[in-house]
């Protein structure tokens, strides 16, 4: 997809994510990745890149260099820091486990250093769950993210069934 300018910094992140999917399917080399991205830049984004290329003596950039420059320009550090802080404060609160997991995964992309290892991701996810879920999952001694998520969803489903049964009894 073409890229003109990021109205929302998440647009820049989404664009890179989509490009990387295409790169993976096509098995692009580093140079092809940059060439593809540059070809898709339009308008102000293309102008920005022309300025960046002139700053480098050989004019060549690796894919990682391109992404760093791209994010520095289109996804400012202040916004990335905001997402990191949101992630560190994230709690399940009034959300279902599924809703919490969706927000957890969305924000986890911005703190790979805290979520790359499966056990770290699991522990961080567990910390944000309701205490009632944490107690059961801790007792089960689960260490993988998939097991922790699955267990939390099953416990929540049982709690909801119990609540419905109690509500039904109260009505009778």
mmCIF file of N, CA and C in Angstrom, residues 8-133:
data_model
loop_
_atom_site.group_PDB
_atom_site.id
_atom_site.type_symbol
_atom_site.label_atom_id
_atom_site.label_comp_id
_atom_site.label_asym_id
_atom_site.label_seq_id
_atom_site.Cartn_x
_atom_site.Cartn_y
_atom_site.Cartn_z
ATOM 1 N N UNK A 8 -2.027 9.375 12.145
ATOM 2 C CA UNK A 8 -1.864 8.793 13.470
ATOM 3 C C UNK A 8 -0.570 7.981 13.407
ATOM 4 N N UNK A 9 0.303 8.084 14.407
ATOM 5 C CA UNK A 9 1.555 7.319 14.375
ATOM 6 C C UNK A 9 1.348 5.816 14.198
ATOM 7 N N UNK A 10 0.205 5.317 14.623
ATOM 8 C CA UNK A 10 -0.059 3.889 14.441
ATOM 9 C C UNK A 10 -0.202 3.535 12.959
ATOM 10 N N UNK A 11 -0.544 4.524 12.134
ATOM 11 C CA UNK A 11 -0.598 4.290 10.682
ATOM 12 C C UNK A 11 0.780 3.891 10.162
ATOM 13 N N UNK A 12 1.804 4.558 10.675
ATOM 14 C CA UNK A 12 3.179 4.249 10.264
ATOM 15 C C UNK A 12 3.543 2.829 10.678
ATOM 16 N N UNK A 13 3.189 2.462 11.892
ATOM 17 C CA UNK A 13 3.475 1.115 12.383
ATOM 18 C C UNK A 13 2.721 0.075 11.562
ATOM 19 N N UNK A 14 1.461 0.349 11.268
ATOM 20 C CA UNK A 14 0.645 -0.595 10.488
ATOM 21 C C UNK A 14 1.206 -0.755 9.071
ATOM 22 N N UNK A 15 1.690 0.339 8.493
ATOM 23 C CA UNK A 15 2.241 0.276 7.146
ATOM 24 C C UNK A 15 3.491 -0.601 7.105
ATOM 25 N N UNK A 16 4.379 -0.401 8.061
ATOM 26 C CA UNK A 16 5.597 -1.232 8.132
ATOM 27 C C UNK A 16 5.226 -2.700 8.365
ATOM 28 N N UNK A 17 4.271 -2.942 9.227
ATOM 29 C CA UNK A 17 3.833 -4.323 9.513
ATOM 30 C C UNK A 17 3.331 -4.994 8.242
ATOM 31 N N UNK A 18 2.506 -4.274 7.468
ATOM 32 C CA UNK A 18 1.988 -4.830 6.214
ATOM 33 C C UNK A 18 3.109 -5.073 5.208
ATOM 34 N N UNK A 19 4.033 -4.127 5.118
ATOM 35 C CA UNK A 19 5.170 -4.298 4.211
ATOM 36 C C UNK A 19 5.984 -5.532 4.576
ATOM 37 N N UNK A 20 6.208 -5.722 5.865
ATOM 38 C CA UNK A 20 7.017 -6.865 6.300
ATOM 39 C C UNK A 20 6.334 -8.194 5.997
ATOM 40 N N UNK A 21 5.015 -8.210 5.993
ATOM 41 C CA UNK A 21 4.294 -9.427 5.589
ATOM 42 C C UNK A 21 4.569 -9.736 4.121
ATOM 43 N N UNK A 22 4.516 -8.701 3.293
ATOM 44 C CA UNK A 22 4.785 -8.869 1.865
ATOM 45 C C UNK A 22 6.238 -9.296 1.656
ATOM 46 N N UNK A 23 7.156 -8.643 2.355
ATOM 47 C CA UNK A 23 8.575 -8.990 2.238
ATOM 48 C C UNK A 23 8.817 -10.454 2.587
ATOM 49 N N UNK A 24 8.124 -10.927 3.610
ATOM 50 C CA UNK A 24 8.311 -12.313 4.041
ATOM 51 C C UNK A 24 7.812 -13.283 2.973
ATOM 52 N N UNK A 25 6.647 -13.009 2.420
ATOM 53 C CA UNK A 25 6.083 -13.878 1.384
ATOM 54 C C UNK A 25 6.988 -13.914 0.157
ATOM 55 N N UNK A 26 7.482 -12.740 -0.227
ATOM 56 C CA UNK A 26 8.314 -12.640 -1.429
ATOM 57 C C UNK A 26 9.783 -12.974 -1.174
ATOM 58 N N UNK A 27 10.126 -13.211 0.106
ATOM 59 C CA UNK A 27 11.511 -13.521 0.478
ATOM 60 C C UNK A 27 12.476 -12.453 -0.049
ATOM 61 N N UNK A 28 12.153 -11.205 0.246
ATOM 62 C CA UNK A 28 12.951 -10.069 -0.238
ATOM 63 C C UNK A 28 14.291 -9.972 0.474
ATOM 64 N N UNK A 29 15.274 -9.532 -0.257
ATOM 65 C CA UNK A 29 16.570 -9.215 0.335
ATOM 66 C C UNK A 29 16.428 -7.875 1.058
ATOM 67 N N UNK A 30 17.427 -7.519 1.825
ATOM 68 C CA UNK A 30 17.423 -6.255 2.543
ATOM 69 C C UNK A 30 17.266 -5.081 1.562
ATOM 70 N N UNK A 31 18.002 -5.132 0.489
ATOM 71 C CA UNK A 31 17.953 -4.056 -0.511
ATOM 72 C C UNK A 31 16.574 -3.974 -1.156
ATOM 73 N N UNK A 32 15.975 -5.125 -1.457
ATOM 74 C CA UNK A 32 14.637 -5.142 -2.053
ATOM 75 C C UNK A 32 13.580 -4.589 -1.091
ATOM 76 N N UNK A 33 13.765 -4.851 0.183
ATOM 77 C CA UNK A 33 12.828 -4.326 1.182
ATOM 78 C C UNK A 33 12.827 -2.805 1.164
ATOM 79 N N UNK A 34 14.018 -2.226 1.159
ATOM 80 C CA UNK A 34 14.135 -0.761 1.133
ATOM 81 C C UNK A 34 13.581 -0.220 -0.179
ATOM 82 N N UNK A 35 13.954 -0.844 -1.290
ATOM 83 C CA UNK A 35 13.484 -0.379 -2.600
ATOM 84 C C UNK A 35 11.958 -0.408 -2.686
ATOM 85 N N UNK A 36 11.343 -1.476 -2.191
ATOM 86 C CA UNK A 36 9.882 -1.591 -2.202
ATOM 87 C C UNK A 36 9.244 -0.491 -1.370
ATOM 88 N N UNK A 37 9.773 -0.293 -0.178
ATOM 89 C CA UNK A 37 9.227 0.736 0.709
ATOM 90 C C UNK A 37 9.346 2.119 0.074
ATOM 91 N N UNK A 38 10.508 2.420 -0.448
ATOM 92 C CA UNK A 38 10.747 3.732 -1.057
ATOM 93 C C UNK A 38 9.805 3.944 -2.244
ATOM 94 N N UNK A 39 9.596 2.904 -3.028
ATOM 95 C CA UNK A 39 8.690 2.995 -4.176
ATOM 96 C C UNK A 39 7.261 3.348 -3.731
ATOM 97 N N UNK A 40 6.870 2.889 -2.572
ATOM 98 C CA UNK A 40 5.507 3.118 -2.079
ATOM 99 C C UNK A 40 5.325 4.441 -1.340
ATOM 100 N N UNK A 41 6.420 5.142 -1.076
ATOM 101 C CA UNK A 41 6.315 6.453 -0.432
ATOM 102 C C UNK A 41 5.799 7.468 -1.448
ATOM 103 N N UNK A 42 4.845 8.281 -1.010
ATOM 104 C CA UNK A 42 4.271 9.289 -1.906
ATOM 105 C C UNK A 42 4.167 10.623 -1.189
ATOM 106 N N UNK A 43 4.062 11.685 -1.962
ATOM 107 C CA UNK A 43 3.848 13.010 -1.395
ATOM 108 C C UNK A 43 4.935 13.411 -0.422
ATOM 109 N N UNK A 44 4.503 13.911 0.763
ATOM 110 C CA UNK A 44 5.460 14.382 1.775
ATOM 111 C C UNK A 44 6.385 13.265 2.254
ATOM 112 N N UNK A 45 5.884 12.032 2.283
ATOM 113 C CA UNK A 45 6.727 10.920 2.716
ATOM 114 C C UNK A 45 7.864 10.692 1.724
ATOM 115 N N UNK A 46 7.572 10.811 0.434
ATOM 116 C CA UNK A 46 8.610 10.653 -0.593
ATOM 117 C C UNK A 46 9.631 11.794 -0.500
ATOM 118 N N UNK A 47 9.139 12.989 -0.261
ATOM 119 C CA UNK A 47 10.031 14.144 -0.114
ATOM 120 C C UNK A 47 10.941 13.961 1.094
ATOM 121 N N UNK A 48 10.368 13.503 2.187
ATOM 122 C CA UNK A 48 11.157 13.231 3.396
ATOM 123 C C UNK A 48 12.287 12.255 3.073
ATOM 124 N N UNK A 49 11.971 11.179 2.338
ATOM 125 C CA UNK A 49 12.989 10.171 2.047
ATOM 126 C C UNK A 49 14.085 10.730 1.135
ATOM 127 N N UNK A 50 13.726 11.551 0.186
ATOM 128 C CA UNK A 50 14.733 12.163 -0.697
ATOM 129 C C UNK A 50 15.756 12.950 0.119
ATOM 130 N N UNK A 51 15.289 13.635 1.144
ATOM 131 C CA UNK A 51 16.195 14.386 2.031
ATOM 132 C C UNK A 51 17.084 13.420 2.807
ATOM 133 N N UNK A 52 16.508 12.337 3.298
ATOM 134 C CA UNK A 52 17.283 11.346 4.075
ATOM 135 C C UNK A 52 18.379 10.715 3.231
ATOM 136 N N UNK A 53 18.076 10.372 1.997
ATOM 137 C CA UNK A 53 19.047 9.732 1.104
ATOM 138 C C UNK A 53 20.238 10.651 0.870
ATOM 139 N N UNK A 54 19.970 11.942 0.736
ATOM 140 C CA UNK A 54 21.046 12.907 0.480
ATOM 141 C C UNK A 54 21.988 13.056 1.676
ATOM 142 N N UNK A 55 21.510 12.723 2.864
ATOM 143 C CA UNK A 55 22.344 12.831 4.067
ATOM 144 C C UNK A 55 23.406 11.745 4.115
ATOM 145 N N UNK A 56 23.170 10.640 3.430
ATOM 146 C CA UNK A 56 24.094 9.508 3.478
ATOM 147 C C UNK A 56 24.971 9.536 2.233
ATOM 148 N N UNK A 57 26.262 9.395 2.427
ATOM 149 C CA UNK A 57 27.199 9.539 1.304
ATOM 150 C C UNK A 57 26.966 8.503 0.209
ATOM 151 N N UNK A 58 26.756 7.244 0.577
ATOM 152 C CA UNK A 58 26.547 6.238 -0.466
ATOM 153 C C UNK A 58 25.064 6.101 -0.845
ATOM 154 N N UNK A 59 24.181 6.746 -0.099
ATOM 155 C CA UNK A 59 22.757 6.731 -0.418
ATOM 156 C C UNK A 59 22.050 5.430 -0.128
ATOM 157 N N UNK A 60 22.772 4.437 0.367
ATOM 158 C CA UNK A 60 22.160 3.123 0.623
ATOM 159 C C UNK A 60 21.850 2.959 2.107
ATOM 160 N N UNK A 61 20.717 2.332 2.374
ATOM 161 C CA UNK A 61 20.292 2.064 3.746
ATOM 162 C C UNK A 61 19.864 0.609 3.866
ATOM 163 N N UNK A 62 20.121 0.030 5.020
ATOM 164 C CA UNK A 62 19.601 -1.308 5.288
ATOM 165 C C UNK A 62 18.129 -1.166 5.665
ATOM 166 N N UNK A 63 17.431 -2.277 5.704
ATOM 167 C CA UNK A 63 16.028 -2.253 6.097
ATOM 168 C C UNK A 63 15.886 -1.746 7.536
ATOM 169 N N UNK A 64 16.746 -2.182 8.417
ATOM 170 C CA UNK A 64 16.682 -1.725 9.811
ATOM 171 C C UNK A 64 16.937 -0.230 9.906
ATOM 172 N N UNK A 65 17.878 0.274 9.121
ATOM 173 C CA UNK A 65 18.145 1.725 9.110
ATOM 174 C C UNK A 65 16.930 2.483 8.575
ATOM 175 N N UNK A 66 16.342 1.947 7.500
ATOM 176 C CA UNK A 66 15.146 2.585 6.942
ATOM 177 C C UNK A 66 14.045 2.656 8.000
ATOM 178 N N UNK A 67 13.794 1.523 8.666
ATOM 179 C CA UNK A 67 12.725 1.494 9.676
ATOM 180 C C UNK A 67 12.999 2.477 10.807
ATOM 181 N N UNK A 68 14.240 2.560 11.244
ATOM 182 C CA UNK A 68 14.570 3.490 12.326
ATOM 183 C C UNK A 68 14.311 4.929 11.892
ATOM 184 N N UNK A 69 14.800 5.282 10.726
ATOM 185 C CA UNK A 69 14.571 6.638 10.216
ATOM 186 C C UNK A 69 13.079 6.911 10.021
ATOM 187 N N UNK A 70 12.383 5.927 9.465
ATOM 188 C CA UNK A 70 10.952 6.055 9.202
ATOM 189 C C UNK A 70 10.185 6.278 10.507
ATOM 190 N N UNK A 71 10.460 5.433 11.503
ATOM 191 C CA UNK A 71 9.762 5.574 12.783
ATOM 192 C C UNK A 71 10.148 6.858 13.503
ATOM 193 N N UNK A 72 11.409 7.225 13.454
ATOM 194 C CA UNK A 72 11.828 8.472 14.095
ATOM 195 C C UNK A 72 11.065 9.668 13.522
ATOM 196 N N UNK A 73 10.783 9.613 12.225
ATOM 197 C CA UNK A 73 10.088 10.726 11.578
ATOM 198 C C UNK A 73 8.564 10.626 11.714
ATOM 199 N N UNK A 74 8.006 9.445 11.461
ATOM 200 C CA UNK A 74 6.550 9.286 11.389
ATOM 201 C C UNK A 74 5.905 8.772 12.678
ATOM 202 N N UNK A 75 6.718 8.314 13.601
ATOM 203 C CA UNK A 75 6.202 7.774 14.861
ATOM 204 C C UNK A 75 7.120 8.274 15.966
ATOM 205 N N UNK A 76 6.936 9.533 16.374
ATOM 206 C CA UNK A 76 7.871 10.188 17.298
ATOM 207 C C UNK A 76 8.059 9.435 18.619
ATOM 208 N N UNK A 77 9.242 9.598 19.191
ATOM 209 C CA UNK A 77 9.587 8.940 20.443
ATOM 210 C C UNK A 77 8.587 9.273 21.551
ATOM 211 N N UNK A 78 8.059 10.474 21.545
ATOM 212 C CA UNK A 78 7.094 10.848 22.588
ATOM 213 C C UNK A 78 5.867 9.944 22.528
ATOM 214 N N UNK A 79 5.409 9.636 21.325
ATOM 215 C CA UNK A 79 4.239 8.762 21.159
ATOM 216 C C UNK A 79 4.598 7.326 21.530
ATOM 217 N N UNK A 80 5.788 6.868 21.125
ATOM 218 C CA UNK A 80 6.213 5.507 21.480
ATOM 219 C C UNK A 80 6.331 5.374 22.991
ATOM 220 N N UNK A 81 6.871 6.399 23.652
ATOM 221 C CA UNK A 81 7.003 6.397 25.105
ATOM 222 C C UNK A 81 5.630 6.327 25.762
ATOM 223 N N UNK A 82 4.673 7.028 25.189
ATOM 224 C CA UNK A 82 3.306 6.989 25.705
ATOM 225 C C UNK A 82 2.748 5.567 25.659
ATOM 226 N N UNK A 83 2.983 4.850 24.548
ATOM 227 C CA UNK A 83 2.511 3.474 24.424
ATOM 228 C C UNK A 83 3.221 2.549 25.417
ATOM 229 N N UNK A 84 4.501 2.769 25.617
ATOM 230 C CA UNK A 84 5.259 1.966 26.579
ATOM 231 C C UNK A 84 4.687 2.176 27.980
ATOM 232 N N UNK A 85 4.423 3.419 28.330
ATOM 233 C CA UNK A 85 3.853 3.714 29.648
ATOM 234 C C UNK A 85 2.468 3.103 29.799
ATOM 235 N N UNK A 86 1.669 3.151 28.740
ATOM 236 C CA UNK A 86 0.347 2.509 28.777
ATOM 237 C C UNK A 86 0.492 1.013 29.030
ATOM 238 N N UNK A 87 1.459 0.409 28.349
ATOM 239 C CA UNK A 87 1.683 -1.031 28.525
ATOM 240 C C UNK A 87 2.073 -1.345 29.967
ATOM 241 N N UNK A 88 2.976 -0.567 30.521
ATOM 242 C CA UNK A 88 3.454 -0.829 31.881
ATOM 243 C C UNK A 88 2.354 -0.645 32.927
ATOM 244 N N UNK A 89 1.373 0.204 32.641
ATOM 245 C CA UNK A 89 0.261 0.434 33.569
ATOM 246 C C UNK A 89 -0.950 -0.456 33.284
ATOM 247 N N UNK A 90 -0.916 -1.204 32.194
ATOM 248 C CA UNK A 90 -2.085 -1.945 31.729
ATOM 249 C C UNK A 90 -2.581 -2.971 32.751
ATOM 250 N N UNK A 91 -3.871 -2.905 33.035
ATOM 251 C CA UNK A 91 -4.554 -3.865 33.915
ATOM 252 C C UNK A 91 -5.829 -4.310 33.214
ATOM 253 N N UNK A 92 -6.320 -5.474 33.610
ATOM 254 C CA UNK A 92 -7.552 -5.983 33.029
ATOM 255 C C UNK A 92 -8.729 -5.080 33.388
ATOM 256 N N UNK A 93 -8.779 -4.641 34.624
ATOM 257 C CA UNK A 93 -9.843 -3.751 35.124
ATOM 258 C C UNK A 93 -11.219 -4.272 34.710
ATOM 259 N N UNK A 94 -12.017 -3.479 34.027
ATOM 260 C CA UNK A 94 -13.385 -3.875 33.675
ATOM 261 C C UNK A 94 -13.495 -4.626 32.362
ATOM 262 N N UNK A 95 -12.399 -5.085 31.822
ATOM 263 C CA UNK A 95 -12.408 -5.785 30.542
ATOM 264 C C UNK A 95 -12.531 -7.292 30.735
ATOM 265 N N UNK A 96 -12.982 -7.946 29.686
ATOM 266 C CA UNK A 96 -12.918 -9.407 29.669
ATOM 267 C C UNK A 96 -11.460 -9.785 29.420
ATOM 268 N N UNK A 97 -11.142 -11.044 29.615
ATOM 269 C CA UNK A 97 -9.776 -11.508 29.345
ATOM 270 C C UNK A 97 -9.447 -11.279 27.871
ATOM 271 N N UNK A 98 -10.407 -11.536 27.000
ATOM 272 C CA UNK A 98 -10.169 -11.362 25.565
ATOM 273 C C UNK A 98 -9.876 -9.898 25.230
ATOM 274 N N UNK A 99 -10.641 -8.982 25.812
ATOM 275 C CA UNK A 99 -10.408 -7.555 25.569
ATOM 276 C C UNK A 99 -9.053 -7.118 26.133
ATOM 277 N N UNK A 100 -8.726 -7.607 27.320
ATOM 278 C CA UNK A 100 -7.439 -7.295 27.931
ATOM 279 C C UNK A 100 -6.295 -7.836 27.061
ATOM 280 N N UNK A 101 -6.444 -9.052 26.576
ATOM 281 C CA UNK A 101 -5.406 -9.668 25.746
ATOM 282 C C UNK A 101 -5.200 -8.877 24.463
ATOM 283 N N UNK A 102 -6.282 -8.405 23.869
ATOM 284 C CA UNK A 102 -6.193 -7.624 22.634
ATOM 285 C C UNK A 102 -5.379 -6.349 22.867
ATOM 286 N N UNK A 103 -5.669 -5.645 23.968
ATOM 287 C CA UNK A 103 -4.933 -4.417 24.282
ATOM 288 C C UNK A 103 -3.493 -4.735 24.674
ATOM 289 N N UNK A 104 -3.295 -5.810 25.413
ATOM 290 C CA UNK A 104 -1.964 -6.258 25.812
ATOM 291 C C UNK A 104 -1.110 -6.516 24.566
ATOM 292 N N UNK A 105 -1.653 -7.258 23.612
ATOM 293 C CA UNK A 105 -0.905 -7.594 22.390
ATOM 294 C C UNK A 105 -0.634 -6.360 21.542
ATOM 295 N N UNK A 106 -1.603 -5.452 21.471
ATOM 296 C CA UNK A 106 -1.412 -4.222 20.693
ATOM 297 C C UNK A 106 -0.252 -3.404 21.262
ATOM 298 N N UNK A 107 -0.228 -3.253 22.587
ATOM 299 C CA UNK A 107 0.813 -2.444 23.220
ATOM 300 C C UNK A 107 2.145 -3.189 23.347
ATOM 301 N N UNK A 108 2.107 -4.504 23.428
ATOM 302 C CA UNK A 108 3.336 -5.298 23.589
ATOM 303 C C UNK A 108 4.296 -5.112 22.419
ATOM 304 N N UNK A 109 3.765 -4.779 21.255
ATOM 305 C CA UNK A 109 4.625 -4.542 20.083
ATOM 306 C C UNK A 109 5.624 -3.420 20.327
ATOM 307 N N UNK A 110 5.283 -2.513 21.237
ATOM 308 C CA UNK A 110 6.141 -1.360 21.481
ATOM 309 C C UNK A 110 7.163 -1.601 22.581
ATOM 310 N N UNK A 111 7.101 -2.753 23.223
ATOM 311 C CA UNK A 111 8.069 -3.091 24.279
ATOM 312 C C UNK A 111 8.578 -4.525 24.077
ATOM 313 N N UNK A 112 9.178 -4.790 22.927
ATOM 314 C CA UNK A 112 9.634 -6.162 22.663
ATOM 315 C C UNK A 112 10.642 -6.659 23.695
ATOM 316 N N UNK A 113 11.404 -5.740 24.288
ATOM 317 C CA UNK A 113 12.390 -6.139 25.285
ATOM 318 C C UNK A 113 11.730 -6.763 26.517
ATOM 319 N N UNK A 114 10.441 -6.499 26.732
ATOM 320 C CA UNK A 114 9.728 -7.052 27.887
ATOM 321 C C UNK A 114 8.844 -8.239 27.526
ATOM 322 N N UNK A 115 8.668 -8.484 26.231
ATOM 323 C CA UNK A 115 7.695 -9.515 25.841
ATOM 324 C C UNK A 115 8.195 -10.511 24.799
ATOM 325 N N UNK A 116 9.463 -10.446 24.451
ATOM 326 C CA UNK A 116 9.978 -11.368 23.438
ATOM 327 C C UNK A 116 10.042 -12.791 23.970
ATOM 328 N N UNK A 117 10.568 -12.944 25.168
ATOM 329 C CA UNK A 117 10.630 -14.276 25.785
ATOM 330 C C UNK A 117 9.233 -14.680 26.249
ATOM 331 N N UNK A 118 8.843 -15.904 25.953
ATOM 332 C CA UNK A 118 7.500 -16.380 26.280
ATOM 333 C C UNK A 118 7.207 -16.307 27.780
ATOM 334 N N UNK A 119 8.188 -16.659 28.601
ATOM 335 C CA UNK A 119 7.956 -16.612 30.046
ATOM 336 C C UNK A 119 7.787 -15.172 30.539
ATOM 337 N N UNK A 120 8.522 -14.236 29.954
ATOM 338 C CA UNK A 120 8.378 -12.821 30.319
ATOM 339 C C UNK A 120 7.007 -12.293 29.900
ATOM 340 N N UNK A 121 6.612 -12.664 28.698
ATOM 341 C CA UNK A 121 5.296 -12.238 28.185
ATOM 342 C C UNK A 121 4.184 -12.787 29.080
ATOM 343 N N UNK A 122 4.310 -14.051 29.445
ATOM 344 C CA UNK A 122 3.322 -14.693 30.320
ATOM 345 C C UNK A 122 3.249 -13.993 31.674
ATOM 346 N N UNK A 123 4.404 -13.727 32.269
ATOM 347 C CA UNK A 123 4.460 -13.086 33.590
ATOM 348 C C UNK A 123 3.875 -11.680 33.536
ATOM 349 N N UNK A 124 4.191 -10.934 32.492
ATOM 350 C CA UNK A 124 3.689 -9.565 32.351
ATOM 351 C C UNK A 124 2.166 -9.579 32.158
ATOM 352 N N UNK A 125 1.672 -10.523 31.367
ATOM 353 C CA UNK A 125 0.221 -10.656 31.143
ATOM 354 C C UNK A 125 -0.478 -11.002 32.458
ATOM 355 N N UNK A 126 0.099 -11.933 33.171
ATOM 356 C CA UNK A 126 -0.467 -12.382 34.447
ATOM 357 C C UNK A 126 -0.587 -11.227 35.442
ATOM 358 N N UNK A 127 0.416 -10.352 35.482
ATOM 359 C CA UNK A 127 0.418 -9.220 36.420
ATOM 360 C C UNK A 127 -0.765 -8.284 36.233
ATOM 361 N N UNK A 128 -1.283 -8.221 35.019
ATOM 362 C CA UNK A 128 -2.393 -7.312 34.753
ATOM 363 C C UNK A 128 -3.776 -7.908 34.944
ATOM 364 N N UNK A 129 -3.835 -9.222 35.126
ATOM 365 C CA UNK A 129 -5.131 -9.885 35.295
ATOM 366 C C UNK A 129 -5.745 -9.584 36.653
ATOM 367 N N UNK A 130 -7.057 -9.782 36.762
ATOM 368 C CA UNK A 130 -7.726 -9.659 38.064
ATOM 369 C C UNK A 130 -7.060 -10.609 39.052
ATOM 370 N N UNK A 131 -7.039 -10.219 40.310
ATOM 371 C CA UNK A 131 -6.398 -11.050 41.342
ATOM 372 C C UNK A 131 -7.005 -12.444 41.428
ATOM 373 N N UNK A 132 -8.306 -12.561 41.237
ATOM 374 C CA UNK A 132 -8.949 -13.886 41.303
ATOM 375 C C UNK A 132 -8.375 -14.827 40.247
ATOM 376 N N UNK A 133 -8.075 -14.289 39.082
ATOM 377 C CA UNK A 133 -7.470 -15.106 38.019
ATOM 378 C C UNK A 133 -6.002 -15.381 38.323
#
